[in-house]
Amino acid sequence: MILGIGTDLCDIRRIENSLDKYGERFTHRVFTEGERAKCDRRAARAPSYARRFAAKEACAKALGTGIGQGVFWRDMEVVNLPGGQPTLRLTGGAQEHLARMVPEGYEARLHITLTDEPPLAQAFVMIEAVPAAQP
């Protein structure tokens, strides 16, 4: 069953301006260490950061909280599975809110898709509840 859906569209130029104006102050406030390492290795830093920014916004919408209500930027991290597929790792308030959303006997699965077509970056997030694996 679908528990939440979120989408966000982000202007890459806005992220580029924040990177230029605030630098590490911006990246350390919004992104995890792993996200910063991945984005900073890329030649096109701003689009990489913008996709992740959009993902965090979309995730917060899927959770139904927005950024707030105990859910903070770094509680949501875009990570890649071994095959390269993006997914989200939730910690802190985001993880706690997700746990409250999931019915007993179910576990959460987070699905994410990221794209950019400059000057825009976009993300979709879907939170699904599936029956928990039986021991």
mmCIF file of C-alpha atoms in Angstrom:
data_model
loop_
_atom_site.group_PDB
_atom_site.id
_atom_site.type_symbol
_atom_site.label_atom_id
_atom_site.label_comp_id
_atom_site.label_asym_id
_atom_site.label_seq_id
_atom_site.Cartn_x
_atom_site.Cartn_y
_atom_site.Cartn_z
ATOM 1 C CA MET A 1 0.000 0.000 0.000
ATOM 2 C CA ILE A 2 1.161 3.531 -0.735
ATOM 3 C CA LEU A 3 1.696 5.613 2.393
ATOM 4 C CA GLY A 4 3.000 8.805 0.812
ATOM 5 C CA ILE A 5 4.029 10.438 -2.433
ATOM 6 C CA GLY A 6 6.123 13.572 -2.844
ATOM 7 C CA THR A 7 7.642 15.514 -5.690
ATOM 8 C CA ASP A 8 9.827 18.571 -5.967
ATOM 9 C CA LEU A 9 11.258 20.719 -8.724
ATOM 10 C CA CYS A 10 14.416 22.677 -7.930
ATOM 11 C CA ASP A 11 16.125 25.425 -9.917
ATOM 12 C CA ILE A 12 19.771 24.383 -10.267
ATOM 13 C CA ARG A 13 20.796 28.054 -10.509
ATOM 14 C CA ARG A 14 19.381 28.656 -7.024
ATOM 15 C CA ILE A 15 21.539 25.851 -5.617
ATOM 16 C CA GLU A 16 24.557 27.138 -7.557
ATOM 17 C CA ASN A 17 24.014 30.596 -6.027
ATOM 18 C CA SER A 18 23.796 29.079 -2.541
ATOM 19 C CA LEU A 19 27.014 27.130 -3.149
ATOM 20 C CA ASP A 20 28.766 30.314 -4.314
ATOM 21 C CA LYS A 21 27.384 32.547 -1.573
ATOM 22 C CA TYR A 22 27.401 30.220 1.454
ATOM 23 C CA GLY A 23 29.702 27.350 0.462
ATOM 24 C CA GLU A 24 30.236 24.837 3.258
ATOM 25 C CA ARG A 25 27.814 26.654 5.535
ATOM 26 C CA PHE A 26 25.036 25.653 3.108
ATOM 27 C CA THR A 27 26.273 22.158 2.264
ATOM 28 C CA HIS A 28 26.952 21.193 5.906
ATOM 29 C CA ARG A 29 23.499 22.404 6.981
ATOM 30 C CA VAL A 30 21.539 20.525 4.301
ATOM 31 C CA PHE A 31 23.584 17.527 3.138
ATOM 32 C CA THR A 32 25.164 14.542 4.881
ATOM 33 C CA GLU A 33 28.873 13.818 4.716
ATOM 34 C CA GLY A 34 28.255 11.052 2.163
ATOM 35 C CA GLU A 35 26.187 13.326 -0.065
ATOM 36 C CA ARG A 36 28.792 16.075 0.085
ATOM 37 C CA ALA A 37 31.566 13.639 -0.833
ATOM 38 C CA LYS A 38 29.605 12.320 -3.824
ATOM 39 C CA CYS A 39 28.559 15.756 -5.106
ATOM 40 C CA ASP A 40 31.984 17.334 -4.621
ATOM 41 C CA ARG A 41 33.603 14.608 -6.768
ATOM 42 C CA ARG A 42 31.435 15.564 -9.737
ATOM 43 C CA ALA A 43 32.408 18.116 -12.350
ATOM 44 C CA ALA A 44 28.794 19.350 -12.352
ATOM 45 C CA ARG A 45 28.423 19.925 -8.601
ATOM 46 C CA ALA A 46 25.355 22.148 -8.638
ATOM 47 C CA PRO A 47 23.055 19.736 -10.545
ATOM 48 C CA SER A 48 24.129 16.892 -8.256
ATOM 49 C CA TYR A 49 23.349 18.941 -5.150
ATOM 50 C CA ALA A 50 20.089 20.182 -6.713
ATOM 51 C CA ARG A 51 18.848 16.631 -7.383
ATOM 52 C CA ARG A 52 19.509 15.707 -3.772
ATOM 53 C CA PHE A 53 17.900 18.902 -2.506
ATOM 54 C CA ALA A 54 14.777 18.088 -4.550
ATOM 55 C CA ALA A 55 14.832 14.530 -3.164
ATOM 56 C CA LYS A 56 14.869 15.792 0.420
ATOM 57 C CA GLU A 57 11.943 18.127 -0.281
ATOM 58 C CA ALA A 58 10.014 15.336 -2.024
ATOM 59 C CA CYS A 59 10.715 12.933 0.842
ATOM 60 C CA ALA A 60 9.520 15.451 3.436
ATOM 61 C CA LYS A 61 6.308 15.855 1.426
ATOM 62 C CA ALA A 62 5.840 12.069 1.203
ATOM 63 C CA LEU A 63 6.290 11.879 4.974
ATOM 64 C CA GLY A 64 3.615 14.567 5.312
ATOM 65 C CA THR A 65 5.807 16.780 7.479
ATOM 66 C CA GLY A 66 7.674 19.109 5.190
ATOM 67 C CA ILE A 67 10.954 20.287 6.667
ATOM 68 C CA GLY A 68 9.950 20.668 10.266
ATOM 69 C CA GLN A 69 7.898 18.741 12.822
ATOM 70 C CA GLY A 70 11.141 17.118 13.942
ATOM 71 C CA VAL A 71 12.291 16.253 10.396
ATOM 72 C CA PHE A 72 15.532 17.960 9.391
ATOM 73 C CA TRP A 73 17.520 18.141 6.156
ATOM 74 C CA ARG A 74 20.228 15.692 7.161
ATOM 75 C CA ASP A 75 17.668 13.157 8.419
ATOM 76 C CA MET A 76 17.169 12.239 4.750
ATOM 77 C CA GLU A 77 20.142 11.017 2.733
ATOM 78 C CA VAL A 78 20.229 10.019 -0.928
ATOM 79 C CA VAL A 79 22.368 6.896 -1.237
ATOM 80 C CA ASN A 80 22.946 4.496 -4.088
ATOM 81 C CA LEU A 81 22.422 0.756 -4.057
ATOM 82 C CA PRO A 82 25.316 -1.380 -5.374
ATOM 83 C CA GLY A 83 23.862 -1.285 -8.905
ATOM 84 C CA GLY A 84 23.683 2.519 -8.791
ATOM 85 C CA GLN A 85 19.933 2.865 -8.184
ATOM 86 C CA PRO A 86 19.208 5.786 -5.836
ATOM 87 C CA THR A 87 17.288 5.290 -2.621
ATOM 88 C CA LEU A 88 16.867 7.136 0.653
ATOM 89 C CA ARG A 89 18.325 6.424 4.079
ATOM 90 C CA LEU A 90 16.306 8.024 6.864
ATOM 91 C CA THR A 91 17.613 8.800 10.343
ATOM 92 C CA GLY A 92 16.496 10.869 13.304
ATOM 93 C CA GLY A 93 13.076 12.500 13.114
ATOM 94 C CA ALA A 94 12.445 11.319 9.555
ATOM 95 C CA GLN A 95 13.011 7.694 10.548
ATOM 96 C CA GLU A 96 10.807 8.111 13.628
ATOM 97 C CA HIS A 97 7.990 9.668 11.614
ATOM 98 C CA LEU A 98 8.226 6.904 9.003
ATOM 99 C CA ALA A 99 7.987 4.243 11.732
ATOM 100 C CA ARG A 100 4.736 5.837 12.977
ATOM 101 C CA MET A 101 3.305 5.760 9.433
ATOM 102 C CA VAL A 102 3.868 2.050 8.823
ATOM 103 C CA PRO A 103 1.064 -0.290 9.943
ATOM 104 C CA GLU A 104 1.901 -3.187 12.244
ATOM 105 C CA GLY A 105 3.072 -6.235 10.328
ATOM 106 C CA TYR A 106 4.415 -4.126 7.462
ATOM 107 C CA GLU A 107 7.759 -2.598 6.570
ATOM 108 C CA ALA A 108 8.506 0.529 4.580
ATOM 109 C CA ARG A 109 10.099 0.687 1.154
ATOM 110 C CA LEU A 110 11.186 4.015 -0.266
ATOM 111 C CA HIS A 111 11.276 4.529 -4.014
ATOM 112 C CA ILE A 112 12.963 7.539 -5.583
ATOM 113 C CA THR A 113 13.697 8.829 -9.022
ATOM 114 C CA LEU A 114 15.950 11.798 -9.776
ATOM 115 C CA THR A 115 16.489 13.739 -12.970
ATOM 116 C CA ASP A 116 17.684 17.082 -14.221
ATOM 117 C CA GLU A 117 17.261 19.078 -17.375
ATOM 118 C CA PRO A 118 19.076 22.345 -16.684
ATOM 119 C CA PRO A 119 18.073 24.675 -15.277
ATOM 120 C CA LEU A 120 15.785 22.302 -13.348
ATOM 121 C CA ALA A 121 16.268 19.228 -11.174
ATOM 122 C CA GLN A 122 13.375 17.022 -10.148
ATOM 123 C CA ALA A 123 12.686 14.208 -7.698
ATOM 124 C CA PHE A 124 9.779 11.885 -6.979
ATOM 125 C CA VAL A 125 9.524 9.859 -3.778
ATOM 126 C CA MET A 126 7.015 7.139 -2.958
ATOM 127 C CA ILE A 127 6.735 5.453 0.422
ATOM 128 C CA GLU A 128 5.233 1.979 0.240
ATOM 129 C CA ALA A 129 4.251 -0.432 3.009
ATOM 130 C CA VAL A 130 4.784 -4.107 2.212
ATOM 131 C CA PRO A 131 4.093 -7.146 4.415
ATOM 132 C CA ALA A 132 7.046 -7.792 6.689
ATOM 133 C CA ALA A 133 9.158 -10.834 5.942
ATOM 134 C CA GLN A 134 8.207 -13.832 8.054
ATOM 135 C CA PRO A 135 10.972 -15.297 10.259
#
